[in-house]
Short mmCIF file of C-alpha atoms and ligand atoms in Angstrom, two decimals:
data_model
loop_
_atom_site.label_atom_id
_atom_site.label_comp_id
_atom_site.label_asym_id
_atom_site.label_seq_id
_atom_site.Cartn_x
_atom_site.Cartn_y
_atom_site.Cartn_z
CA MET A 17 -14.37 25.43 7.41
CA SER A 18 -14.41 29.01 8.51
CA ILE A 19 -14.08 29.45 12.26
CA LEU A 20 -11.83 26.92 13.88
CA TYR A 21 -9.69 28.09 16.75
CA PHE A 22 -7.91 26.86 19.81
CA ASN A 23 -9.54 27.91 23.07
CA PRO A 24 -6.69 28.42 25.53
CA VAL A 25 -9.08 28.27 28.50
CA THR A 26 -10.66 24.89 27.76
CA GLY A 27 -7.77 23.56 25.70
CA ASP A 28 -10.29 22.54 23.05
CA LEU A 29 -10.61 23.23 19.37
CA GLU A 30 -13.74 25.33 18.99
CA GLY A 31 -16.01 25.18 15.98
CA LEU A 32 -15.82 21.45 15.39
CA PRO A 33 -18.95 19.38 14.75
CA GLU A 34 -19.94 17.19 17.72
CA GLN A 35 -18.88 13.93 16.05
CA MET A 36 -15.43 15.28 15.36
CA LYS A 37 -15.05 16.42 18.97
CA ILE A 38 -15.76 12.89 20.17
CA LEU A 39 -13.21 11.48 17.74
CA LEU A 40 -10.63 14.02 18.75
CA ASP A 41 -11.17 13.33 22.45
CA SER A 42 -10.52 9.64 21.91
CA SER A 43 -7.30 10.31 20.00
CA THR A 44 -3.81 10.87 21.33
CA ILE A 45 -3.44 14.28 19.69
CA THR A 46 -2.12 16.63 22.36
CA GLN A 47 -3.37 20.12 23.32
CA GLU A 48 -0.11 21.52 22.07
CA GLU A 49 -0.70 19.97 18.67
CA LYS A 50 -4.25 21.29 18.51
CA GLN A 51 -2.91 24.74 19.22
CA LYS A 52 -0.02 24.50 16.81
CA ASN A 53 -1.88 23.40 13.72
CA PRO A 54 -5.70 23.29 14.01
CA GLU A 55 -6.00 22.99 10.23
CA ALA A 56 -3.97 19.75 10.18
CA VAL A 57 -6.08 18.38 13.05
CA TYR A 58 -9.21 19.25 11.10
CA GLN A 59 -7.98 17.53 7.93
CA ALA A 60 -7.13 14.39 9.87
CA LEU A 61 -10.52 14.38 11.60
CA LYS A 62 -12.40 14.95 8.38
CA TYR A 63 -10.72 11.93 6.94
CA MET A 64 -11.41 9.68 9.93
CA GLN A 65 -14.97 10.74 10.49
CA ASP A 66 -16.19 10.48 6.91
CA PRO A 67 -18.61 7.52 6.88
CA LYS A 68 -18.06 6.89 3.17
CA PHE A 69 -14.45 6.30 3.82
CA SER A 70 -14.83 4.16 6.85
CA LEU A 71 -13.06 0.85 7.07
CA LYS A 72 -16.08 -0.83 5.51
CA THR A 73 -14.70 0.16 2.14
CA ALA A 74 -11.21 -0.85 3.09
CA LYS A 75 -9.51 -3.62 1.28
CA TYR A 76 -7.23 -5.73 3.38
CA MET A 77 -5.37 -8.75 2.15
CA THR A 78 -3.78 -10.87 4.80
CA GLN A 79 -1.26 -13.57 4.19
CA ALA A 80 -2.49 -17.12 4.29
CA GLU A 81 -1.61 -19.02 7.45
CA GLU A 82 0.31 -21.90 5.94
CA GLY A 83 3.77 -21.77 4.39
CA ASP A 84 2.97 -20.11 1.11
CA TYR A 85 5.71 -21.35 -1.09
CA ASP A 86 6.25 -24.98 -0.18
CA GLU A 87 6.23 -26.22 -3.75
CA LEU A 88 9.20 -24.11 -4.83
CA PRO A 89 12.10 -25.67 -6.71
CA PRO A 90 15.22 -26.11 -4.59
CA PRO A 91 17.43 -22.99 -4.42
CA ARG A 92 20.10 -22.58 -7.04
CA PRO A 93 23.47 -21.09 -6.14
CA VAL A 94 23.61 -17.33 -6.61
CA GLU A 95 25.64 -16.12 -9.57
CA GLY A 96 27.65 -12.93 -9.71
CA PRO A 97 29.35 -11.14 -6.84
CA ILE A 98 28.45 -12.48 -3.41
CA PHE A 99 27.37 -10.02 -0.73
CA PRO A 100 27.31 -10.95 2.90
CA LEU A 101 24.00 -12.55 3.76
CA SER A 102 21.55 -10.05 5.16
CA THR A 103 21.15 -9.98 8.90
CA ILE A 104 18.01 -11.30 10.45
CA ARG A 105 16.13 -8.64 12.39
CA GLU A 106 15.90 -10.01 15.90
CA SER A 107 12.75 -9.63 17.87
CA LYS A 108 12.63 -9.53 21.65
CA GLU A 109 10.52 -12.68 21.98
CA PHE A 110 12.72 -14.50 19.56
CA LYS A 111 15.84 -13.70 21.56
CA ARG A 112 14.29 -14.59 24.88
CA ALA A 113 13.12 -17.96 23.61
CA SER A 114 16.29 -18.93 21.85
CA GLY A 115 18.56 -17.69 24.61
CA ILE A 116 20.63 -15.59 22.23
CA GLU A 117 22.00 -12.41 23.71
CA THR A 118 23.82 -9.98 21.48
CA LEU A 119 26.90 -8.21 22.72
CA GLY A 120 28.39 -5.00 21.41
CA SER A 121 26.23 -3.00 19.03
CA PRO A 122 22.56 -2.96 20.04
CA PRO A 123 20.28 -5.11 17.87
CA PRO A 124 17.68 -3.40 15.71
CA PRO A 125 14.34 -2.93 17.44
CA PRO A 126 11.83 -5.75 17.17
CA ILE A 127 9.17 -5.29 14.51
CA PRO A 128 5.84 -6.74 15.55
CA LYS A 129 3.55 -8.47 13.07
CA ARG A 130 1.86 -5.92 10.83
CA PRO A 131 -1.19 -4.46 12.56
CA GLU A 132 -4.57 -3.96 10.90
CA ARG A 133 -3.81 -0.30 10.42
CA THR A 134 -1.54 -0.99 7.46
CA LYS A 135 -4.68 -1.60 5.39
CA SER A 136 -5.64 0.63 2.50
CA ILE A 137 -8.58 3.01 2.43
CA TYR A 138 -10.54 4.76 -0.28
CA THR A 139 -12.75 7.80 0.21
CA LYS A 140 -15.05 9.42 -2.27
CA ALA A 141 -13.67 12.36 -4.17
CA VAL A 142 -14.29 15.70 -2.49
CA GLU A 143 -15.95 16.97 -5.65
CA ASP A 144 -18.59 14.18 -5.59
CA GLU A 145 -19.20 14.51 -1.91
CA ASP A 146 -22.32 16.66 -1.66
CA THR A 147 -25.80 16.27 -3.22
CA THR A 148 -27.28 12.98 -1.96
CA ASP A 149 -25.79 13.35 1.50
CA TYR A 150 -28.30 15.98 2.56
CA ILE A 151 -31.31 13.76 1.87
CA SER A 152 -30.61 11.62 4.92
CA PRO A 153 -31.88 8.51 3.17
CA LYS A 154 -31.96 6.17 6.14
CA GLU A 155 -34.85 7.95 7.80
CA SER A 156 -36.89 9.39 4.93
CA ALA A 157 -37.34 6.37 2.67
CA PRO A 158 -37.38 2.56 2.78
CA PRO A 159 -34.05 0.91 2.04
CA ASN A 160 -32.99 0.30 -1.57
CA THR A 161 -35.30 2.98 -2.94
CA THR A 162 -33.23 5.97 -1.86
CA PRO A 163 -31.57 7.89 -4.69
CA GLU A 164 -28.25 6.76 -3.29
CA ALA A 165 -29.18 3.08 -3.32
CA VAL A 166 -30.74 3.30 -6.78
CA SER A 167 -27.72 4.93 -8.36
CA LYS A 168 -25.44 2.47 -6.60
CA ALA A 169 -27.46 -0.47 -7.95
CA LEU A 170 -27.36 1.07 -11.43
CA LEU A 171 -23.63 1.54 -11.31
CA LYS A 172 -23.23 -2.05 -10.18
CA ALA A 173 -25.39 -3.39 -13.01
CA GLN A 174 -23.48 -1.31 -15.57
CA THR A 175 -20.16 -2.45 -14.13
CA ILE A 176 -21.10 -6.13 -14.33
CA LYS A 177 -22.33 -5.62 -17.90
CA LYS A 178 -19.00 -4.06 -18.89
CA LEU A 179 -17.09 -6.81 -17.12
CA ARG A 180 -18.99 -9.40 -19.16
CA GLN A 181 -17.79 -7.67 -22.30
CA ILE A 182 -14.12 -7.75 -21.40
CA VAL A 183 -13.64 -11.15 -19.72
CA SER A 184 -12.50 -14.23 -21.64
CA VAL A 185 -14.94 -16.96 -22.55
CA GLY A 186 -14.32 -20.46 -21.27
CA ASP A 187 -14.36 -22.28 -17.99
CA PRO A 188 -11.45 -21.27 -15.76
CA VAL A 189 -12.21 -24.18 -13.43
CA LYS A 190 -11.11 -26.52 -16.25
CA LYS A 191 -8.26 -24.31 -17.48
CA PHE A 192 -6.55 -23.85 -14.10
CA ALA A 193 -5.68 -26.28 -11.34
CA LEU A 194 -5.93 -24.31 -8.10
CA GLN A 195 -3.15 -25.01 -5.66
CA LYS A 196 -2.93 -22.91 -2.56
CA LYS A 197 -4.58 -19.94 -0.95
CA ILE A 198 -2.00 -17.17 -0.51
CA GLY A 199 -4.21 -14.29 0.56
CA GLN A 200 -7.63 -13.35 1.86
CA GLY A 201 -9.12 -9.91 2.07
CA ALA A 202 -12.29 -7.91 1.95
CA SER A 203 -12.52 -8.06 -1.84
CA GLY A 204 -11.75 -11.77 -2.17
CA ALA A 205 -9.17 -14.53 -1.99
CA VAL A 206 -5.93 -15.04 -3.90
CA PHE A 207 -4.78 -18.51 -4.98
CA THR A 208 -1.81 -19.94 -6.79
CA ALA A 209 -2.71 -22.16 -9.72
CA ILE A 210 -1.23 -24.01 -12.69
CA ASP A 211 -2.33 -23.15 -16.20
CA GLN A 212 -3.13 -26.67 -17.47
CA THR A 213 -2.36 -25.82 -21.09
CA THR A 214 1.03 -24.17 -20.57
CA GLY A 215 2.10 -25.55 -17.19
CA ASP A 216 2.81 -21.99 -16.00
CA SER A 217 2.30 -20.92 -12.39
CA VAL A 218 -0.20 -18.09 -12.04
CA ALA A 219 -1.96 -16.23 -9.24
CA ILE A 220 -5.74 -15.88 -9.34
CA LYS A 221 -7.72 -13.27 -7.45
CA GLN A 222 -11.29 -14.46 -6.96
CA MET A 223 -13.99 -11.98 -6.09
CA VAL A 224 -17.72 -12.36 -5.49
CA LEU A 225 -19.18 -9.39 -7.33
CA ALA A 226 -22.27 -9.24 -5.13
CA LYS A 227 -20.05 -8.73 -2.09
CA GLN A 228 -18.05 -5.85 -3.56
CA PRO A 229 -18.77 -2.45 -2.04
CA ARG A 230 -17.35 -0.85 -5.20
CA PRO A 231 -17.24 -3.22 -8.19
CA GLU A 232 -16.31 -0.28 -10.44
CA LEU A 233 -12.86 -0.30 -8.82
CA ILE A 234 -12.29 -3.84 -10.09
CA LEU A 235 -13.40 -2.89 -13.60
CA ASN A 236 -10.99 0.03 -13.44
CA GLU A 237 -8.19 -2.27 -12.26
CA ILE A 238 -8.70 -4.65 -15.20
CA LEU A 239 -9.16 -1.92 -17.81
CA VAL A 240 -6.01 -0.10 -16.73
CA MET A 241 -3.86 -3.22 -16.33
CA GLN A 242 -4.99 -4.94 -19.55
CA GLY A 243 -2.89 -2.54 -21.57
CA SER A 244 0.02 -2.14 -19.15
CA LYS A 245 2.76 -4.72 -19.46
CA HIS A 246 6.14 -4.04 -17.91
CA LEU A 247 8.96 -5.98 -16.28
CA ASN A 248 8.38 -4.23 -12.94
CA ILE A 249 4.64 -4.73 -12.79
CA VAL A 250 2.72 -7.88 -11.89
CA ASN A 251 1.23 -8.56 -15.29
CA TYR A 252 -2.43 -9.07 -15.87
CA LEU A 253 -3.03 -12.21 -17.90
CA ASP A 254 -6.74 -12.86 -18.16
CA SER A 255 -10.09 -12.67 -16.44
CA TYR A 256 -13.20 -14.82 -16.27
CA LEU A 257 -16.71 -14.42 -14.96
CA VAL A 258 -18.24 -17.53 -13.47
CA ALA A 259 -21.76 -16.92 -12.22
CA GLU A 260 -21.26 -13.82 -10.02
CA GLU A 261 -17.61 -14.58 -9.35
CA LEU A 262 -14.80 -12.77 -11.13
CA TRP A 263 -11.42 -14.42 -11.53
CA VAL A 264 -8.45 -12.22 -12.35
CA VAL A 265 -5.45 -14.23 -13.55
CA MET A 266 -1.97 -12.71 -13.22
CA GLU A 267 1.62 -13.81 -13.08
CA TYR A 268 2.78 -15.42 -9.84
CA LEU A 269 5.83 -14.33 -7.88
CA ALA A 270 7.17 -16.96 -5.53
CA GLY A 271 9.34 -14.72 -3.36
CA GLY A 272 6.46 -13.16 -1.45
CA SER A 273 6.05 -9.52 -0.46
CA LEU A 274 8.68 -6.97 0.46
CA THR A 275 6.92 -6.57 3.84
CA ASP A 276 8.23 -9.95 4.95
CA VAL A 277 11.76 -8.93 3.95
CA VAL A 278 11.66 -5.54 5.70
CA THR A 279 10.24 -6.97 8.92
CA GLU A 280 12.52 -9.99 9.07
CA THR A 281 15.87 -8.71 7.85
CA CYS A 282 18.15 -5.69 8.06
CA MET A 283 18.68 -4.58 4.50
CA GLN A 284 21.89 -3.15 3.10
CA GLU A 285 21.93 0.08 1.10
CA GLY A 286 22.80 -1.85 -2.06
CA GLN A 287 19.71 -4.02 -1.66
CA ILE A 288 17.52 -1.01 -0.93
CA ALA A 289 18.92 0.81 -3.96
CA ALA A 290 18.18 -2.19 -6.20
CA ILE A 291 14.56 -2.30 -5.05
CA CYS A 292 14.12 1.48 -5.35
CA ARG A 293 15.47 1.43 -8.90
CA GLU A 294 13.16 -1.38 -10.01
CA VAL A 295 10.10 0.21 -8.41
CA LEU A 296 11.03 3.56 -10.02
CA GLN A 297 11.21 1.88 -13.43
CA GLY A 298 7.70 0.54 -12.90
CA LEU A 299 6.49 3.95 -11.72
CA GLN A 300 8.09 5.72 -14.67
CA PHE A 301 6.22 3.38 -17.02
CA LEU A 302 2.92 3.98 -15.21
CA HIS A 303 3.33 7.73 -14.89
CA GLU A 304 4.20 8.07 -18.60
CA ARG A 305 0.78 6.55 -19.21
CA SER A 306 -0.85 8.88 -16.67
CA ILE A 307 -1.51 6.06 -14.22
CA ILE A 308 -1.01 6.72 -10.49
CA HIS A 309 -0.77 3.63 -8.27
CA ARG A 310 -1.75 5.49 -5.07
CA ASP A 311 -0.93 2.65 -2.65
CA ILE A 312 2.82 2.11 -2.91
CA LYS A 313 4.05 0.31 0.23
CA SER A 314 6.09 -2.83 0.91
CA ASP A 315 2.92 -4.97 0.99
CA ASN A 316 2.37 -4.13 -2.68
CA ILE A 317 5.86 -5.02 -3.90
CA LEU A 318 6.37 -8.66 -4.81
CA LEU A 319 9.65 -10.49 -5.28
CA GLY A 320 10.58 -13.27 -7.68
CA MET A 321 13.09 -15.93 -6.74
CA ASN A 322 15.60 -14.59 -9.28
CA GLY A 323 15.38 -11.08 -7.91
CA GLU A 324 12.47 -9.77 -9.98
CA ILE A 325 10.77 -6.84 -8.28
CA LYS A 326 7.22 -6.01 -9.28
CA ILE A 327 4.50 -3.60 -8.24
CA THR A 328 1.16 -5.24 -7.53
CA ASP A 329 -2.42 -4.55 -6.52
CA PHE A 330 -3.77 -1.85 -8.77
CA GLY A 331 -7.15 -1.86 -7.02
CA PHE A 332 -6.76 1.83 -6.13
CA CYS A 333 -4.99 3.14 -9.19
CA ALA A 334 -6.17 6.19 -11.09
CA GLN A 335 -5.90 6.82 -14.79
CA LEU A 336 -5.62 10.55 -15.42
CA SER A 337 -7.00 12.07 -18.61
CA PRO A 338 -6.42 15.34 -20.47
CA GLU A 339 -9.67 16.64 -18.94
CA LYS A 340 -8.87 15.42 -15.46
CA THR A 341 -5.18 15.76 -14.74
CA LYS A 342 -5.42 15.92 -10.96
CA ARG A 343 -7.21 13.99 -8.20
CA THR A 344 -8.47 14.81 -4.73
CA THR A 345 -9.80 11.46 -3.47
CA MET A 346 -8.12 10.39 -0.25
CA VAL A 347 -6.69 7.01 -1.23
CA GLY A 348 -3.95 4.81 0.08
CA THR A 349 -2.80 3.75 3.52
CA PRO A 350 -2.43 6.55 6.11
CA TYR A 351 1.23 6.01 7.07
CA TRP A 352 2.37 6.09 3.42
CA MET A 353 0.21 9.00 2.26
CA ALA A 354 1.79 12.13 0.82
CA PRO A 355 1.04 15.43 2.63
CA GLU A 356 -0.91 16.73 -0.37
CA VAL A 357 -3.24 13.69 -0.17
CA VAL A 358 -3.80 14.11 3.58
CA ARG A 359 -4.40 17.83 3.12
CA ARG A 360 -6.87 17.05 0.36
CA ARG A 361 -5.08 19.17 -2.18
CA GLN A 362 -5.02 18.35 -5.85
CA TYR A 363 -2.45 15.70 -6.46
CA GLY A 364 -0.80 13.78 -9.29
CA PRO A 365 1.78 11.01 -9.91
CA LYS A 366 4.26 12.49 -7.43
CA VAL A 367 2.27 10.93 -4.55
CA ASP A 368 3.83 7.60 -5.58
CA ILE A 369 7.31 9.13 -5.22
CA TRP A 370 6.54 10.20 -1.63
CA SER A 371 5.22 6.71 -0.81
CA LEU A 372 8.41 5.22 -2.29
CA GLY A 373 10.38 7.40 0.16
CA ILE A 374 8.28 6.05 3.04
CA MET A 375 8.86 2.55 1.72
CA ALA A 376 12.61 3.21 1.73
CA ILE A 377 12.24 4.05 5.45
CA GLU A 378 10.43 0.72 5.87
CA MET A 379 13.45 -0.99 4.33
CA LEU A 380 15.69 0.80 6.86
CA ASP A 381 13.58 0.54 10.01
CA GLY A 382 11.16 -2.30 9.29
CA GLU A 383 8.19 0.04 9.49
CA PRO A 384 7.02 3.45 8.25
CA PRO A 385 7.27 6.60 10.43
CA TYR A 386 4.56 7.10 13.09
CA MET A 387 3.61 3.41 13.06
CA ASN A 388 3.26 3.48 16.85
CA GLU A 389 0.72 6.29 16.64
CA ASP A 390 -2.97 5.83 16.04
CA PRO A 391 -3.86 6.53 12.39
CA LEU A 392 -5.53 9.86 13.20
CA ARG A 393 -2.46 11.22 14.90
CA ALA A 394 -0.28 9.84 12.10
CA LEU A 395 -2.35 11.82 9.60
CA TYR A 396 -1.97 14.92 11.72
CA LEU A 397 1.78 14.41 11.91
CA ILE A 398 2.09 13.95 8.14
CA ALA A 399 0.05 17.09 7.47
CA ASN A 400 1.91 19.08 10.12
CA ASN A 401 5.51 17.84 10.04
CA GLY A 402 5.99 17.22 6.35
CA LYS A 403 9.26 15.37 5.86
CA PRO A 404 9.59 12.76 8.62
CA GLU A 405 12.74 12.48 10.67
CA ILE A 406 15.19 9.82 9.52
CA LYS A 407 16.56 7.80 12.44
CA GLU A 408 20.36 7.67 12.62
CA ARG A 409 20.57 9.65 9.43
CA ASP A 410 24.32 10.15 9.70
CA LYS A 411 24.86 6.39 9.45
CA LEU A 412 23.57 6.46 5.87
CA SER A 413 25.65 7.29 2.80
CA THR A 414 25.22 10.87 1.62
CA TYR A 415 23.68 9.54 -1.59
CA PHE A 416 21.01 7.67 0.34
CA GLN A 417 20.33 10.69 2.56
CA ASP A 418 19.83 12.86 -0.50
CA PHE A 419 17.64 10.27 -2.22
CA LEU A 420 15.35 10.14 0.83
CA ASP A 421 15.27 13.94 1.02
CA GLN A 422 14.19 14.15 -2.60
CA CYS A 423 11.43 11.52 -2.34
CA LEU A 424 10.15 13.09 0.89
CA GLU A 425 10.12 16.66 -0.42
CA VAL A 426 6.87 18.35 0.66
CA ASP A 427 6.91 20.85 -2.20
CA ILE A 428 5.40 18.88 -5.10
CA ASN A 429 7.21 20.97 -7.70
CA ALA A 430 10.57 20.36 -6.05
CA ARG A 431 9.89 16.60 -5.63
CA PRO A 432 11.45 14.85 -8.66
CA SER A 433 9.60 12.65 -11.13
CA ALA A 434 10.33 8.93 -11.48
CA GLY A 435 12.39 9.61 -14.60
CA LYS A 436 14.51 12.23 -12.83
CA LEU A 437 15.06 10.03 -9.76
CA LEU A 438 16.26 7.17 -11.96
CA GLN A 439 19.34 9.33 -12.62
CA HIS A 440 20.09 9.60 -8.89
CA PRO A 441 23.60 8.43 -7.90
CA PHE A 442 22.18 6.40 -4.98
CA LEU A 443 20.82 3.90 -7.50
CA ARG A 444 24.35 3.22 -8.75
CA LEU A 445 24.98 1.48 -5.42
CA ALA A 446 22.41 -1.18 -6.39
CA HIS A 447 23.46 -4.80 -5.97
CA PRO A 448 22.72 -7.11 -8.90
CA LEU A 449 19.18 -8.46 -8.75
CA PRO A 450 20.03 -12.20 -8.52
CA SER A 451 21.77 -11.51 -5.20
CA LEU A 452 18.37 -10.69 -3.70
CA ARG A 453 17.57 -14.37 -3.70
CA ALA A 454 19.73 -14.73 -0.59
CA VAL A 455 17.66 -12.05 1.17
CA ILE A 456 14.42 -13.80 0.25
CA GLU A 457 15.76 -17.10 1.49
CA ALA A 458 16.94 -15.54 4.75
CA THR A 459 13.44 -14.06 5.18
CA LYS A 460 11.72 -17.37 4.58
CA GLN A 461 14.05 -19.11 6.96
CA SER A 462 13.45 -16.55 9.67
CA LEU A 463 9.69 -16.89 9.23
CA ALA A 464 9.96 -20.67 9.28
CA VAL A 465 11.90 -20.59 12.56
CA LYS A 466 9.33 -18.31 14.17
CA GLU A 467 6.53 -20.51 12.85
CA LYS A 468 8.14 -23.52 14.44
CA GLN A 469 8.50 -21.69 17.74
CA GLY A 470 4.89 -20.59 17.60
CA PHE A 471 5.39 -16.85 17.20
CA ARG A 472 3.18 -16.45 14.16
N1 G5X B 508 3.04 -13.97 -4.83
C1 G5X B 508 -2.01 -9.78 -6.10
C2 G5X B 508 -3.22 -8.08 -7.34
C3 G5X B 508 -2.10 -6.85 -10.35
C4 G5X B 508 -2.15 -6.27 -11.74
C5 G5X B 508 -4.54 -7.00 -11.94
C6 G5X B 508 -3.73 -8.51 -4.96
C7 G5X B 508 -2.52 -10.20 -3.78
C8 G5X B 508 -2.51 -11.19 -1.37
C9 G5X B 508 -2.05 -11.08 -2.76
C10 G5X B 508 -1.06 -11.87 -3.30
C11 G5X B 508 0.07 -12.12 -5.43
C12 G5X B 508 0.06 -12.11 -6.80
C13 G5X B 508 1.08 -12.76 -7.50
C14 G5X B 508 2.04 -13.35 -5.51
C15 G5X B 508 -1.78 -10.50 -4.93
C16 G5X B 508 -2.99 -8.80 -6.13
C17 G5X B 508 -3.36 -7.50 -8.39
C18 G5X B 508 -3.48 -6.83 -9.68
C19 G5X B 508 -3.16 -7.04 -12.60
C20 G5X B 508 -4.52 -7.56 -10.55
C21 G5X B 508 -3.50 -9.21 -3.79
N2 G5X B 508 -1.75 -11.79 -0.47
N3 G5X B 508 -0.91 -11.51 -4.60
N4 G5X B 508 2.06 -13.37 -6.84
N5 G5X B 508 1.08 -12.74 -4.79
O1 G5X B 508 -3.54 -10.77 -1.00
O2 G5X B 508 -3.88 -5.49 -9.47
#
């Protein structure tokens, strides 16, 4: 990108390719913003317009429709100090229907059901971007014989061969009794199941290899997670290959995702601190092993009924090596992406720390910053604004304010590591983990009420 400038007469950015102009025209980015930071606009456009990165390669797991956790044991009383039960976040529709009107302090804003744009994306690395792209395969050769298609088919064959070498032998259909579907996404479905030999509950991710746009990501996920066991990570247990279907068996967490908690309840600082500490412990473990998760957000944090907090979905993780200590691939979910990822700079493990800061905002507000903006404008705002504004900042403890400031530090060198942040005084405010059970139960109850009233 050499000549890109704002034309004050037309109010347009000059020097953009035609496709980008069309994209920009359809976005809500203002003239003022184009003028203020053309480079940030360009970075955002490049990301959106890249066909390799389009939503075709996106992975999106939605929650199953039915009540996910019906077969849970009855709740046990919470031990340890009791904290007031978390407040249910009231939505407008909910209030109207139930006739409840709150007096005094205004209720928190309603959080609508998560839109599609919270899904994750994966683009090719900048350094692998060129070569084959100039051949324009679609016009010059019949399908499946283009260099692109041939190398893709090769990679797929190699990936399946490697998968065969690492999976367990045996028939998982006999070993596991499938129970309930808990998720469905582009890469496959997730079920709960019982291990017939041990009686343990497990979760199984089933994927049809032929339908995977990038099977090498699944191989990566298994290879990285096979050797990574930690209390704050959803542990990989086993995998099986049945015909062309891959089953990945992992531990099951019955509390559901943190997204449900952040959208349904108003969390207290002590609860937020507890979750931040646990996630940081998981991140410290990963980062020590040169693994970056790259898609930290509430959707990828699972809760156990006794307050366990675990990071899940390593489909986008990167294992750094001594030869390759930095990455440039644009990976993650726009609203949670660190500025260095959006700006396509070299990045490392600290991107997970930024995303944790955004997730802390989710725990405060129910959603990440810029959620009302289209993803393109959100990317522009991240690249341009850096640290997002914290709503009602002065209502937070000074420890929490400082913790947020440190996670959301734009300067990578000044942003602390997971190990350093674990020393932060904010984390000393953490409530004991078993007390989180009450929050999970309040969440489930709130969802059940809405379900009954037909809001979901
Ligand atoms: N309650 C787990 C995953 C984790 C490390 C390799 C992806 C979903 C959904 C999903 C629901 C679970 C899992 C366990 C509950 C998912 C993954 C992963 C790994 C080892 C596999 C998606 N709704 N779960 N308990 N939910 O789509 O990367």
